[in-house]
Coordinates of C-alpha atoms in Angstrom, one line a residue:
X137 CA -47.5 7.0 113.3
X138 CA -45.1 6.4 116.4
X139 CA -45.3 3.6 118.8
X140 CA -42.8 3.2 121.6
X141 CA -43.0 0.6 124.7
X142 CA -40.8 -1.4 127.2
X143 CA -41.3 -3.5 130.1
X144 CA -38.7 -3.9 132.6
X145 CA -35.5 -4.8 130.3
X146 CA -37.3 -5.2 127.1
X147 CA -37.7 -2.1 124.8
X148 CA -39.8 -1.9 122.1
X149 CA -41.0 0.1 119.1
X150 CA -42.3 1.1 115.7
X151 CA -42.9 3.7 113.1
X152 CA -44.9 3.7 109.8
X153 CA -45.3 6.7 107.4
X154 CA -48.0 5.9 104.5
X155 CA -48.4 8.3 101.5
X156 CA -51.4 8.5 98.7
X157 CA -51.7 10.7 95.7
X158 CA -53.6 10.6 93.0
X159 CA -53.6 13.4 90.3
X160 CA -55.3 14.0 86.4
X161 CA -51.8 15.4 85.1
X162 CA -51.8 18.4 83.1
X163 CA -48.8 18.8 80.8
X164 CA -48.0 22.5 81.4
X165 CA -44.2 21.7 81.0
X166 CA -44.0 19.9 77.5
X167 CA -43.4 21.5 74.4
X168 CA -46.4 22.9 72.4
X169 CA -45.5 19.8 70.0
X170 CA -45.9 17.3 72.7
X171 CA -49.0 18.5 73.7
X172 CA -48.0 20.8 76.2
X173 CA -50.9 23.0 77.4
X174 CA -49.0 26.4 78.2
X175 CA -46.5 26.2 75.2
X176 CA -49.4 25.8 73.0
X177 CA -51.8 28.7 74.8
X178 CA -48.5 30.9 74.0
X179 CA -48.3 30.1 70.3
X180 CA -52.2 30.3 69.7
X181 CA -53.0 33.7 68.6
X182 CA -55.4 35.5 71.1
X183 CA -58.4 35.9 68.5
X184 CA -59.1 32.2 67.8
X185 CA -62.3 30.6 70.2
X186 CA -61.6 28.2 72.0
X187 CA -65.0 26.6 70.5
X188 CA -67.0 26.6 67.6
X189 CA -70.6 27.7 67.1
X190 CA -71.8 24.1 67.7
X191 CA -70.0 23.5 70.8
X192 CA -67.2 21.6 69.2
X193 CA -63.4 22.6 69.7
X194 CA -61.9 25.0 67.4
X195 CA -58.7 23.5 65.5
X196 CA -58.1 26.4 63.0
X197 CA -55.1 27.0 64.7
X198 CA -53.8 23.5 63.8
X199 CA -54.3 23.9 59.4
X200 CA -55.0 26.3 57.2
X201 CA -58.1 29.2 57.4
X202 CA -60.0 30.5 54.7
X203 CA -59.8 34.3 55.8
X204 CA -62.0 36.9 52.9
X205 CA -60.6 37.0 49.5
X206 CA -56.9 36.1 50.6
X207 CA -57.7 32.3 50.4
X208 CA -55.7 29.9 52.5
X209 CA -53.9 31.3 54.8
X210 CA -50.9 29.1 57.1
X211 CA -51.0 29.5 60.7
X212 CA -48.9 28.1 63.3
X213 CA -49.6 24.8 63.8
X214 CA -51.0 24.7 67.4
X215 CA -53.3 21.9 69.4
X216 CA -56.6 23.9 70.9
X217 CA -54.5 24.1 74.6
X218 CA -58.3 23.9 76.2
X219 CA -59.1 20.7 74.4
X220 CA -55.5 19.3 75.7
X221 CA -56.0 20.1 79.3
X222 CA -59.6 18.7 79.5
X223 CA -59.8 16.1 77.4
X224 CA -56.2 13.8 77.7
X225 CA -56.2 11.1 80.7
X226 CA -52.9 11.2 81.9
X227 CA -54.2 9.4 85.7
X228 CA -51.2 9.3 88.1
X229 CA -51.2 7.2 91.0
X230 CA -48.6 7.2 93.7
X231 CA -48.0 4.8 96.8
X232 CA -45.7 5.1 99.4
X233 CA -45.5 3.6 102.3
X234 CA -41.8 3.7 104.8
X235 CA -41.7 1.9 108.5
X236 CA -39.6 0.0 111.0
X237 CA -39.8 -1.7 114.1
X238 CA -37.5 -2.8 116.5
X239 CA -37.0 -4.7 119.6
X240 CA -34.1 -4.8 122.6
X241 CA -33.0 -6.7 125.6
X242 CA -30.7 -5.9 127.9
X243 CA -29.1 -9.0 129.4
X244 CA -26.8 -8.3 132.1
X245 CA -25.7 -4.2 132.7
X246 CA -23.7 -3.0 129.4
X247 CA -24.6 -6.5 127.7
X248 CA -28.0 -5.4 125.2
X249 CA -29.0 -7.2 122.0
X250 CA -31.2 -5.3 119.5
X251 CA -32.6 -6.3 116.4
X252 CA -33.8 -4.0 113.6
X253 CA -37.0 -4.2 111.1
X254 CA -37.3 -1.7 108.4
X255 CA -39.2 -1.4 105.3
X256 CA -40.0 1.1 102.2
X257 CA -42.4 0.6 99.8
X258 CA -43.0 2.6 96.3
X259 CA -45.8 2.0 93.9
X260 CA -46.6 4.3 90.6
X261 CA -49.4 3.3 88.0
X262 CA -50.1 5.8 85.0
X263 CA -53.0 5.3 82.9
X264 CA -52.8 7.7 79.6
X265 CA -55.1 7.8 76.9
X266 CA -55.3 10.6 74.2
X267 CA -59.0 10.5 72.0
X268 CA -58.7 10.1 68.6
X269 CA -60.7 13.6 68.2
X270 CA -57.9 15.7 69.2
X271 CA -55.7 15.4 65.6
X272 CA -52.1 15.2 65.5
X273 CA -50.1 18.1 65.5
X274 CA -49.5 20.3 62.3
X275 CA -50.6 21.7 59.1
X276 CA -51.4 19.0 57.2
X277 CA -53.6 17.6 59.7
X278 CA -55.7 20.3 60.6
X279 CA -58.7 19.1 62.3
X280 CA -58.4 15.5 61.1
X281 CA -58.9 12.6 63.9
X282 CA -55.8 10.8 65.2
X283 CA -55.3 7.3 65.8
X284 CA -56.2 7.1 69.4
X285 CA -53.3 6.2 71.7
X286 CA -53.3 4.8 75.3
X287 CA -50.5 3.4 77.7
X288 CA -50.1 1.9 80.7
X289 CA -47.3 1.5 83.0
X290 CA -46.6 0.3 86.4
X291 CA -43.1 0.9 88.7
X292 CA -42.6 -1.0 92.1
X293 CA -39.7 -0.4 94.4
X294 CA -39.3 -2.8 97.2
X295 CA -36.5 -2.4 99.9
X296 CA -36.3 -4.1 103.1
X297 CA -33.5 -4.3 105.8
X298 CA -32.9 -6.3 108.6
X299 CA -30.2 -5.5 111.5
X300 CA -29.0 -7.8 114.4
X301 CA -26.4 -6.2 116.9
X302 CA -25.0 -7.3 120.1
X303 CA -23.5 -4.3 121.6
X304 CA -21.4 -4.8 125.5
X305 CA -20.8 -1.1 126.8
X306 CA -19.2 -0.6 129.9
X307 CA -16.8 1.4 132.1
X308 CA -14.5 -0.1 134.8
X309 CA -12.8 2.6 136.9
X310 CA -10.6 4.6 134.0
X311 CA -11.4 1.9 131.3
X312 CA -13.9 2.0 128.7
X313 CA -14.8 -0.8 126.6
X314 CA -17.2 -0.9 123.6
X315 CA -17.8 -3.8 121.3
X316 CA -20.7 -4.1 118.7
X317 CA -21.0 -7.9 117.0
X318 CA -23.5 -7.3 114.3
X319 CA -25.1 -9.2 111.0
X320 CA -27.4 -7.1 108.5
X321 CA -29.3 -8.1 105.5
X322 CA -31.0 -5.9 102.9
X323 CA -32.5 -6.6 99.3
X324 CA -33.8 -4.1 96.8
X325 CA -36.0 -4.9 94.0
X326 CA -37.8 -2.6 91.3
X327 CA -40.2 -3.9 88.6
X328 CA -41.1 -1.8 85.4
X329 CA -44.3 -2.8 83.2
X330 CA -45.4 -0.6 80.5
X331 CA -47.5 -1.2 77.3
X332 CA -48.2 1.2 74.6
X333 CA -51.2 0.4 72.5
X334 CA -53.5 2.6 68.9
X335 CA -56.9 2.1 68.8
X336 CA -60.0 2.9 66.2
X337 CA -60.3 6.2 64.9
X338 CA -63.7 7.4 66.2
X339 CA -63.8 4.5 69.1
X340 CA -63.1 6.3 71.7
X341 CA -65.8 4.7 74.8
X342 CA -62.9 2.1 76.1
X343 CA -60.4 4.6 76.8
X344 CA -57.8 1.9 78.5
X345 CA -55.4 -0.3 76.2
X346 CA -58.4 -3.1 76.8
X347 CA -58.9 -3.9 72.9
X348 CA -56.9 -2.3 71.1
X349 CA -53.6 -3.1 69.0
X350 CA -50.4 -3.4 71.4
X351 CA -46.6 -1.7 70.0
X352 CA -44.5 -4.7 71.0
X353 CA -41.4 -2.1 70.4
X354 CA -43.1 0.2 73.0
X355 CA -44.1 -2.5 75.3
X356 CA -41.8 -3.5 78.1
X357 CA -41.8 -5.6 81.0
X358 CA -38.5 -5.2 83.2
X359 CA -36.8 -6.7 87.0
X360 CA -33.8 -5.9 88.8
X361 CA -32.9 -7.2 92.4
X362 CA -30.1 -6.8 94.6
X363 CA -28.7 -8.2 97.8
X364 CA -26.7 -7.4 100.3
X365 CA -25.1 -8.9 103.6
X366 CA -23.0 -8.0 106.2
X367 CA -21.2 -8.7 109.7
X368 CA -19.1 -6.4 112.1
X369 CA -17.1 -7.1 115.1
X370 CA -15.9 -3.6 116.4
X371 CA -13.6 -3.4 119.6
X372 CA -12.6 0.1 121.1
X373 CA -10.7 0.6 124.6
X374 CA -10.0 4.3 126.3
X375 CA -8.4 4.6 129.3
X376 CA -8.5 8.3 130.7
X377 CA -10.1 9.5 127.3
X378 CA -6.4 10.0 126.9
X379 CA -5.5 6.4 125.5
X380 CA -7.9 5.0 122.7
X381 CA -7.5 1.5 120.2
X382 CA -10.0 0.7 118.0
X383 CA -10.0 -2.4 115.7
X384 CA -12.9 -3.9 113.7
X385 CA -13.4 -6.0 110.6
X386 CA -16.5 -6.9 108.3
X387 CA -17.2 -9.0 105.7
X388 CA -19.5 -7.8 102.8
X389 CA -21.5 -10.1 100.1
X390 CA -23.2 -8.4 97.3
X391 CA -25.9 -10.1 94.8
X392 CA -23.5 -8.0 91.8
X393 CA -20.4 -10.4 92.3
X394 CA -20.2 -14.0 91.1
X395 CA -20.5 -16.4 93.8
X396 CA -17.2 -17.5 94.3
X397 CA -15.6 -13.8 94.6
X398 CA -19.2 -12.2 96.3
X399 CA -17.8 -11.9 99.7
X400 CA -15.2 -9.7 100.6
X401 CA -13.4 -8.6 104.0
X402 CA -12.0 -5.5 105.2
X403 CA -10.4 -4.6 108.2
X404 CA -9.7 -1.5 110.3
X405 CA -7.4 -0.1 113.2
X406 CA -7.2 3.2 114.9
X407 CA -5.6 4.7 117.8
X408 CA -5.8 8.1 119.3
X409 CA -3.8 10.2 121.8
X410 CA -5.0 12.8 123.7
X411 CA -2.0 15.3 124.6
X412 CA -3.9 17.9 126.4
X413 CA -4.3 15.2 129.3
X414 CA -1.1 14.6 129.8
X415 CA 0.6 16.0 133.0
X416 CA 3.5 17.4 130.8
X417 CA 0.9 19.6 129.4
X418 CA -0.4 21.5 132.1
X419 CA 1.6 24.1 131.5
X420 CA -1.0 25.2 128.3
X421 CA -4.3 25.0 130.3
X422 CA -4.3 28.6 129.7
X423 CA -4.8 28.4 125.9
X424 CA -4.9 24.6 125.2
X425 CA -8.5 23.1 125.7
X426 CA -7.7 20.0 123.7
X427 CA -5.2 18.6 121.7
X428 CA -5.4 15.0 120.2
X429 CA -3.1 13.2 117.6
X430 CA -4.4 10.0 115.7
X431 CA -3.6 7.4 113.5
X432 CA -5.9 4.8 111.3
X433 CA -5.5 2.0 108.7
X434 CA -8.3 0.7 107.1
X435 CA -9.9 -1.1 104.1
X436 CA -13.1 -0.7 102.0
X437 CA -15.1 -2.5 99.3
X438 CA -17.1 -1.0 96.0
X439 CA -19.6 -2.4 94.7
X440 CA -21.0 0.2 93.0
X441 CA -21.4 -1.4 89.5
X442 CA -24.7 -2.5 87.5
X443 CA -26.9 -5.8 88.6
X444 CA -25.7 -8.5 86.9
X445 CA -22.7 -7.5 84.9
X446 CA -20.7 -10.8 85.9
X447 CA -23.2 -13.1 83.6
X448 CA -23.4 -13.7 80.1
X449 CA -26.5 -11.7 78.4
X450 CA -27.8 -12.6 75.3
X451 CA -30.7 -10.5 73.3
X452 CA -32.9 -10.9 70.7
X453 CA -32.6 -9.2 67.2
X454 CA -33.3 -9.3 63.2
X455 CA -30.8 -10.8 60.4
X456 CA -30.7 -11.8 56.6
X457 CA -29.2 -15.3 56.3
X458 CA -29.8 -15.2 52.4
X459 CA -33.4 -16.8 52.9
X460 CA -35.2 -13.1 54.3
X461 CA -35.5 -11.6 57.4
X462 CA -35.1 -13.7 60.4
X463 CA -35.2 -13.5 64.4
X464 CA -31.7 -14.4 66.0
X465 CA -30.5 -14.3 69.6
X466 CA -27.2 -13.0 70.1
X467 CA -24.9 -12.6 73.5
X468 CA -25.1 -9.5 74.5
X469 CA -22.3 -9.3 77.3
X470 CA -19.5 -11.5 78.3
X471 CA -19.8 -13.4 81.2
X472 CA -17.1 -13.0 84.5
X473 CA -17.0 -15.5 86.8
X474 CA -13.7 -13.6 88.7
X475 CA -15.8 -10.4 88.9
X476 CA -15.3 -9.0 92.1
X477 CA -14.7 -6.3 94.9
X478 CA -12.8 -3.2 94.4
X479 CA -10.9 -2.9 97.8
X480 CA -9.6 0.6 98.9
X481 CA -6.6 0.6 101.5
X482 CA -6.2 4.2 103.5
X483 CA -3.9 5.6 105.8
X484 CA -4.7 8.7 108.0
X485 CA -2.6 10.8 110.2
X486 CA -4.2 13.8 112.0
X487 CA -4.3 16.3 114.6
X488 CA -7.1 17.9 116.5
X489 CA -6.5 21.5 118.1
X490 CA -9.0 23.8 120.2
X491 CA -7.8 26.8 121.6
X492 CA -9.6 29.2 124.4
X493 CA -12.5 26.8 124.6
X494 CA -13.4 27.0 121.0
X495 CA -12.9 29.9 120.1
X496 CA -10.4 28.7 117.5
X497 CA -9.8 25.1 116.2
X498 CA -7.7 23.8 113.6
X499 CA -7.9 20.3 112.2
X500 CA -4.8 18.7 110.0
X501 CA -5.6 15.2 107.9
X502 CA -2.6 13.8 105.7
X503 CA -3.5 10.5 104.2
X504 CA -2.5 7.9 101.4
X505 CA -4.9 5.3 99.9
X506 CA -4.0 2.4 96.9
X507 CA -7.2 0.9 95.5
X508 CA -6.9 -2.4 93.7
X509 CA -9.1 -4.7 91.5
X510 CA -10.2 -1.4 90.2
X511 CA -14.0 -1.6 88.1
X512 CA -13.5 -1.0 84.8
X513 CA -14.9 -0.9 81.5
X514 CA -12.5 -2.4 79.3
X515 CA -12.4 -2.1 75.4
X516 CA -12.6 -5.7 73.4
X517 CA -12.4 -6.1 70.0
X518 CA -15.1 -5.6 68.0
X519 CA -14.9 -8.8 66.3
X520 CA -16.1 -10.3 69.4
X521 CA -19.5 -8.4 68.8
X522 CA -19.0 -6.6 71.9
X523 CA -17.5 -3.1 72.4
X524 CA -16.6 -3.4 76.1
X525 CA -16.3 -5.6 79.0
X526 CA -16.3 -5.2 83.2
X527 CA -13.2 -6.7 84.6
X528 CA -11.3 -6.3 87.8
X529 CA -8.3 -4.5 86.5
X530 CA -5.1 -2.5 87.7
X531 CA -4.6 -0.1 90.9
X532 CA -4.0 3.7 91.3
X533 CA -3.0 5.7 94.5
X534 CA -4.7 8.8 96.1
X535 CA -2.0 11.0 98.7
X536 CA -3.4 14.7 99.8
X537 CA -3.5 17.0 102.7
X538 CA -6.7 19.0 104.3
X539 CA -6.4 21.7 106.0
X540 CA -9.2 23.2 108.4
X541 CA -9.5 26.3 110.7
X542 CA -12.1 27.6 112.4
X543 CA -13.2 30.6 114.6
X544 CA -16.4 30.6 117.1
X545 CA -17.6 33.6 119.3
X546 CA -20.7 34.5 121.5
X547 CA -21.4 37.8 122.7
X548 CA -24.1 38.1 124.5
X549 CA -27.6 37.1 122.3
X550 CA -25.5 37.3 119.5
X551 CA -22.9 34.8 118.1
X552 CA -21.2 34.2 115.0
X553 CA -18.7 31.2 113.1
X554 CA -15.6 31.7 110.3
X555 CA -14.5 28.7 109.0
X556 CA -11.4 28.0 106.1
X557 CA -10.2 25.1 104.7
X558 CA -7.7 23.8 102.4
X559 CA -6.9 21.0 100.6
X560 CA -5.0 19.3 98.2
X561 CA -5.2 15.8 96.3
X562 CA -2.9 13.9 93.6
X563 CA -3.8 10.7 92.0
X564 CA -1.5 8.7 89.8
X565 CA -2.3 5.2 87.9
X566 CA 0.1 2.6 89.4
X567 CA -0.5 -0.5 86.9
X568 CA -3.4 -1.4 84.5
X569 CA -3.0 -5.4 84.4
X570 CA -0.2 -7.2 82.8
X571 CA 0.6 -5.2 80.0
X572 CA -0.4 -1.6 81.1
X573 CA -2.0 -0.8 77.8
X574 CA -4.5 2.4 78.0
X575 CA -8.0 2.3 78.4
X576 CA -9.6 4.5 76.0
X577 CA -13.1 5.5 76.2
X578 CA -15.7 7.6 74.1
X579 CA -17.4 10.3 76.3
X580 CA -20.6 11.7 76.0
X581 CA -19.8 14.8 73.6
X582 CA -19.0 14.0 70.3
X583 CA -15.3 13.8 69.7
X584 CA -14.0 13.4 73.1
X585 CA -12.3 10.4 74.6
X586 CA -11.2 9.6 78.1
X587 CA -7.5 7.8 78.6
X588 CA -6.6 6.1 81.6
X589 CA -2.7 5.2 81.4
X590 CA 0.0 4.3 84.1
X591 CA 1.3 7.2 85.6
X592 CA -1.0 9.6 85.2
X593 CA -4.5 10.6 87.3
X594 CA -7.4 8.7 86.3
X595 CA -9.9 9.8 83.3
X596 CA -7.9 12.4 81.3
X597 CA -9.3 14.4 78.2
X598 CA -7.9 12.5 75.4
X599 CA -8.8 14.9 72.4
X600 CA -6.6 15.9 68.9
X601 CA -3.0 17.7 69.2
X602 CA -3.7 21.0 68.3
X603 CA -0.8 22.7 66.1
X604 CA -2.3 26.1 66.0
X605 CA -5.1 28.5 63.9
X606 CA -4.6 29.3 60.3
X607 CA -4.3 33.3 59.7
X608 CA -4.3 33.9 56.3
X609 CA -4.5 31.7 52.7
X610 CA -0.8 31.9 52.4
X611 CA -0.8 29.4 55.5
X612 CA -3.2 27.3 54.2
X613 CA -0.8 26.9 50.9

């Protein structure tokens, strides 16, 4: 739904976008022994019924059948996939709801103030309950009951925004000014509950975790929030279109940084020449359509790290202090009270080129960036009784060239584009704190490490010197 309005300088306006869905889930993706409906109808051999004389479901799939004079006989041991699709609750409920509204006044000509209102709301419940009458999966069970299982778990995502901007856009004779002054706030929280719990075999009217025994290693209950502010002051002058400055600078404050170092600030500058407008040029009007040069300086923040990580965690756990088994807390991360933004620092020189109104353009970046403070997971000693920890460490610099060209041409109805590009990219570790020593890191296959060591790009393989393959015995001797 759409809503937009105004009266005389004032503008107004909204939109909302709800969503509802609620489904019995069928799991036709799982394996057959998860339960999964189709896995299971392709292992079940096409002869079996999918119920008994009595009306009851057939498990002789699941065990062993006495077939004649040849006595037991093993089958695959397969779930009835009729019984799973009909008789597990798996309810799934979904919520969605996205909207914004907004508001503007325009002072004096040029001079206009807007604020911003926006909103996104996501809500999932699952309600899962499998009767104790369908038996666990395998030989030995055959047609047994199970210990009746049901869970329960909820997920909220909340995310709101708001954006104030004061914007003055005007044009005096050849001169163009634009300037934005703006302050945004936005906050993101999710919420996790779930709770796994085993009933009565052969109870199976409450079919809810109402009554029944809860797993307390299965039952979780989870928050994470995160915050985030911002101002702007932008400035950009043109004169001609032939002449432009640009300079702005923000500051940033993020929920992930201690308090002392949350803020940071990063400022930016850009000019731009367009040669094609210049009367010493008019000599390529023929084949020049537009030709600018520019240059820019600027600086950015990341904060791109987990919620959090500048505090000291502690968890709970299980120890044998000589007397038996006891409960314990121990810290689970170190605390960082320096923690803070990972600031990027670019230059850009480029070059725009059209040709023949479009029908060829070519575009030409060169840039160098140094980030600082870089993010990192560094390696303490074990003795600590943690393996790593997230410090603001070292910097490394990024220098490359790209390369575009592209061709456009209509003909009549029809038209067609070719576009090529090209580009190239070196980075090199410039310093990794006061000692420079290596960060070594496991990776995700077995075996395989990650170093990250002055003078060299970031996140190489670190793996074992191979000297070569044995041939024979004799070089095994």
């Amino acid at each position: 739904m759409n809503l937009d309005g105004g009266k005389g300088k004032l503008k107004y306006g909204m939109s909302i976008a709800p969503s509802y869905s609620k489904t019995n889930y069928v799991a036709s993706d799982a394996q057959y022994n998860s339960d999964g409906v189709v896995s299971s109808a392709l292992m079940t051999p096409a002869n079996f019924l999918v119920y008994n004389e009595d009306g009851s479901y057939n498990w002789d799939m699941n065990g062993a059948v006495n077939v004649g004079s040849v006595g037991n006989m093993q089958l695959n041991a397969t779930l009835n996939p009729v019984a799973l699709a009909l008789e597990i609750d798996d309810i799934r409920t979904k919520m969605n709801v996205v909207g914004n509204a907004y508001a503007s006044y325009e002072f004096i000509k040029g001079l206009q103030y807007k604020i911003l209102l926006g909103g996104d709301y996501y809500g999932y419940s699952r309600n899962y309950y499998r009767p104790s009458y369908i038996p666990n999966q395998g030989n030995k069970y055959g047609s047994s009951p199970s210990t009746p299982i049901a869970k329960s778990s909820r997920n909220t995502y909340v995310h709101w925004t708001v954006s104030n901007q004061l914007s003055f856009n005007r044009k005096f004779g050849d001169h163009s000014i634009n300037a934005v002054a703006a302050y945004e706030a936005e906050q993101e929280t999710t919420e996790t509950i779930g709770i796994v719990a085993t009933g009565v075999i052969g109870d199976d009217k409450i079919r809810t975790t109402k009554g029944k025994t809860i797993d307390p290693d299965n039952t979780t209950n989870n928050m994470y929030s995160y915050t985030f502010a911002s101002w702007l002051v932008r400035a950009q002058y043109s004169y001609k279109g032939r002449y432009m400055l640009s300079a702005s600078v923000r500051g940033d404050a993020s929920s992930r940084f201690a308090p002392n170092t949350r803020w940071g600030y990063f400022p930016a500058a850009s000019i731009g020449w367009r040669l094609s407008d210049e009367p010493f040029m008019s000599g390529t009007k023929g084949w020049l359509t537009d030709m600018k040069v520019r240059a820019s300086v600027g600086q950015t923040g990341n904060a791109q790290i987990g919620n959090s990580e500048y505090l000291a965690l502690y968890g709970t756990g299980q120890t044998n202090l000589g007397n038996g088994i006891t409960n314990v807390m121990n810290p689970t991360q170190i605390a960082n009270n320096d923690l803070g933004w990972e600031k990027n620092t670019q230059y850009n020189l480029g070059l725009d080129m059209n040709l023949w109104n479009g029908l060829i353009s070519f575009n030409a970046d060169a840039y160098y960036s140094r980030t600082t403070d870089m993010l990192f997971d560094v390696p303490v000693p074990a003795l600590s009784g943690h393996t790593k920890s997230r410090v603001n460490i070292g910097s490394m610099e990024n220098k490359g060239v790209e390369l575009t060209m592209s061709h456009y041409k209509k003909i009549g109805d029809f038209s067609y584009g070719i576009s090529a590009n090209w580009s190239l990219n070196r980075n090199k570790v410039l310093s990794l704190g006061d000692e420079d020593a290596p960060i070594i890191l496991a990776s995700s296959y077995s075996g395989a490490y990650y170093i990250t060591q002055v003078g060299q790009p970031i996140g190489c393989y670190y793996l074992l010197a191979q000297d070569g393959i044995f041939h024979n015995e004799m070089e095994l001797a």
